[in-house]
């Protein structure tokens, strides 16, 4: 039953996203301004990061290969189509295909060079590769325009006409559907790979390379293959985004953006492609939302809610473990939900006096009152850094993946636990006989 509910929610989300650009044509009673070009722009870039986060999840979560070069491969795809368009006047579609193949070629070469080595060397090598590529793109101003940015043609330079609808070359609706379709197609392709024998071999390699090799798995071959596939997905995403934003620069591939892609994947759930993709969309939307100035009272309320939720939840788990046993499954989730609701109510009613107390304390220390608002454009990355640290400490499987497991794999988990307990009982019986 839970599985069907989850499928229904997922299908509803896909339908909502598919109809979002046409929302006012279908539902004219919707509030004005709810869906606009900026909203669609956020979703388009969110789909781009969803492709990057899910492909990185396939590479790291399934293959165990920690790479910092994903944004660099997206940059290779973008600059390939940009340079082809500039010097050979190729069409956007030709450039996107060429960019995808070029990213795959670079992935193949790097994979053959370093994937025989251990994970640490791969991470260091990919950091060096990404930085060298960025420096080359910055230095070769005659060809790439350097930090000024390389201009590109739009995805549809002559606009697009579909029946009675005509979209100009600057309309966001055609790029929206292109990026949305690419995200769904690549997600379906990678999910098929992850569920196939290919994905099974990747998991075996991730858990124990020597054991996988001893069982006949060609370790280097599969590591190179997954590196090439994920590089091509990154290149495809980068090339398509380049024709949407119509200008690319070396700063698009700095390590900071790669760190954000990793954050998206980890927060969603590194072992689930779908959860990573959702994490990419949600995190990018939150990053954009946090560009605004927020009242100090709101910041205080959010911080109090987060801190109190952690304290109450961990205290409840400690007390339960001490007196009645560990909290599991639905009960654990219920305690977490109750902790959050209690924290939210406490923060709602006490945030204002706490903020006043903080302001008076600040005045006593500095002789000036603090600003009534906080510019979150500078603090938003700090916020996500703290959320990432919290996730890695308490929820290594991410924040969305456990929720998806609750809906999709209840039966599988019970069967696995039952088999494990039966194996344990059998082992005990053999030992005592």
PDB file of N, CA and C in Angstrom, residues 22 38 51 65-66 79 83 95 101 126 156 160 182 198 201 203 214 218 229 282 286 291 306 327 364 429:
ATOM      1  N   UNK A  22       2.341  25.790 -18.142  1.00  0.00           N
ATOM      2  CA  UNK A  22       1.019  26.052 -18.712  1.00  0.00           C
ATOM      3  C   UNK A  22      -0.031  26.230 -17.621  1.00  0.00           C
ATOM      4  N   UNK A  38      10.816  33.653 -13.552  1.00  0.00           N
ATOM      5  CA  UNK A  38      11.858  33.388 -12.552  1.00  0.00           C
ATOM      6  C   UNK A  38      11.657  32.007 -11.914  1.00  0.00           C
ATOM      7  N   UNK A  51      20.492  16.452 -12.581  1.00  0.00           N
ATOM      8  CA  UNK A  51      21.261  15.545 -13.443  1.00  0.00           C
ATOM      9  C   UNK A  51      22.666  15.351 -12.886  1.00  0.00           C
ATOM     10  N   UNK A  65      33.441   5.745  -6.236  1.00  0.00           N
ATOM     11  CA  UNK A  65      34.524   6.561  -6.798  1.00  0.00           C
ATOM     12  C   UNK A  65      34.273   8.029  -6.462  1.00  0.00           C
ATOM     13  N   UNK A  66      35.127   8.610  -5.628  1.00  0.00           N
ATOM     14  CA  UNK A  66      34.937   9.989  -5.177  1.00  0.00           C
ATOM     15  C   UNK A  66      35.632  10.925  -6.161  1.00  0.00           C
ATOM     16  N   UNK A  79      31.836  24.167 -23.015  1.00  0.00           N
ATOM     17  CA  UNK A  79      32.818  24.843 -23.862  1.00  0.00           C
ATOM     18  C   UNK A  79      32.959  24.160 -25.221  1.00  0.00           C
ATOM     19  N   UNK A  83      32.518  26.524 -28.325  1.00  0.00           N
ATOM     20  CA  UNK A  83      33.600  26.761 -29.292  1.00  0.00           C
ATOM     21  C   UNK A  83      33.224  26.283 -30.690  1.00  0.00           C
ATOM     22  N   UNK A  95      26.184  20.756 -31.216  1.00  0.00           N
ATOM     23  CA  UNK A  95      27.127  21.084 -30.155  1.00  0.00           C
ATOM     24  C   UNK A  95      26.868  20.296 -28.883  1.00  0.00           C
ATOM     25  N   UNK A 101      29.797  13.780 -26.001  1.00  0.00           N
ATOM     26  CA  UNK A 101      30.819  12.800 -26.390  1.00  0.00           C
ATOM     27  C   UNK A 101      32.201  13.232 -25.898  1.00  0.00           C
ATOM     28  N   UNK A 126      41.302  14.347  -9.593  1.00  0.00           N
ATOM     29  CA  UNK A 126      40.172  15.072 -10.187  1.00  0.00           C
ATOM     30  C   UNK A 126      40.131  16.533  -9.732  1.00  0.00           C
ATOM     31  N   UNK A 156      16.984  27.599 -29.118  1.00  0.00           N
ATOM     32  CA  UNK A 156      16.162  27.761 -30.326  1.00  0.00           C
ATOM     33  C   UNK A 156      16.387  29.184 -30.849  1.00  0.00           C
ATOM     34  N   UNK A 160      10.465  28.963 -31.509  1.00  0.00           N
ATOM     35  CA  UNK A 160       9.865  27.647 -31.726  1.00  0.00           C
ATOM     36  C   UNK A 160       8.363  27.818 -31.892  1.00  0.00           C
ATOM     37  N   UNK A 182      15.336  15.800 -20.414  1.00  0.00           N
ATOM     38  CA  UNK A 182      16.676  15.219 -20.267  1.00  0.00           C
ATOM     39  C   UNK A 182      16.872  14.658 -18.870  1.00  0.00           C
ATOM     40  N   UNK A 198      25.159  -4.586 -14.169  1.00  0.00           N
ATOM     41  CA  UNK A 198      26.168  -3.529 -14.110  1.00  0.00           C
ATOM     42  C   UNK A 198      26.174  -2.873 -12.716  1.00  0.00           C
ATOM     43  N   UNK A 201      27.530  -5.253 -10.019  1.00  0.00           N
ATOM     44  CA  UNK A 201      28.997  -5.315 -10.010  1.00  0.00           C
ATOM     45  C   UNK A 201      29.596  -4.060  -9.373  1.00  0.00           C
ATOM     46  N   UNK A 203      28.266  -2.233  -7.012  1.00  0.00           N
ATOM     47  CA  UNK A 203      28.127  -2.337  -5.561  1.00  0.00           C
ATOM     48  C   UNK A 203      29.160  -3.306  -4.982  1.00  0.00           C
ATOM     49  N   UNK A 214      38.248 -11.277  -7.152  1.00  0.00           N
ATOM     50  CA  UNK A 214      38.425 -12.721  -6.947  1.00  0.00           C
ATOM     51  C   UNK A 214      37.233 -13.518  -7.474  1.00  0.00           C
ATOM     52  N   UNK A 218      35.545  -7.765 -13.579  1.00  0.00           N
ATOM     53  CA  UNK A 218      36.615  -6.941 -14.164  1.00  0.00           C
ATOM     54  C   UNK A 218      36.525  -5.541 -13.551  1.00  0.00           C
ATOM     55  N   UNK A 229      30.101   6.969 -18.238  1.00  0.00           N
ATOM     56  CA  UNK A 229      28.650   7.225 -18.290  1.00  0.00           C
ATOM     57  C   UNK A 229      28.305   8.488 -17.509  1.00  0.00           C
ATOM     58  N   UNK A 282      15.756  20.692  -4.737  1.00  0.00           N
ATOM     59  CA  UNK A 282      15.367  21.356  -3.482  1.00  0.00           C
ATOM     60  C   UNK A 282      16.492  22.270  -2.983  1.00  0.00           C
ATOM     61  N   UNK A 286      16.366  26.264  -2.529  1.00  0.00           N
ATOM     62  CA  UNK A 286      16.618  26.884  -1.220  1.00  0.00           C
ATOM     63  C   UNK A 286      17.754  27.906  -1.314  1.00  0.00           C
ATOM     64  N   UNK A 291      18.703  34.012  -0.903  1.00  0.00           N
ATOM     65  CA  UNK A 291      19.398  35.231  -1.327  1.00  0.00           C
ATOM     66  C   UNK A 291      18.775  36.482  -0.687  1.00  0.00           C
ATOM     67  N   UNK A 306      15.858  24.108  14.760  1.00  0.00           N
ATOM     68  CA  UNK A 306      16.845  23.081  14.417  1.00  0.00           C
ATOM     69  C   UNK A 306      17.540  22.537  15.660  1.00  0.00           C
ATOM     70  N   UNK A 327      14.711   2.833  19.839  1.00  0.00           N
ATOM     71  CA  UNK A 327      13.571   3.186  19.002  1.00  0.00           C
ATOM     72  C   UNK A 327      13.841   2.721  17.575  1.00  0.00           C
ATOM     73  N   UNK A 364      24.712  45.925  24.911  1.00  0.00           N
ATOM     74  CA  UNK A 364      25.580  46.070  26.092  1.00  0.00           C
ATOM     75  C   UNK A 364      27.041  45.828  25.744  1.00  0.00           C
ATOM     76  N   UNK A 429      22.833 -22.774  16.265  1.00  0.00           N
ATOM     77  CA  UNK A 429      22.500 -24.195  16.392  1.00  0.00           C
ATOM     78  C   UNK A 429      23.675 -25.073  15.997  1.00  0.00           C
TER      79      UNK A 429
END
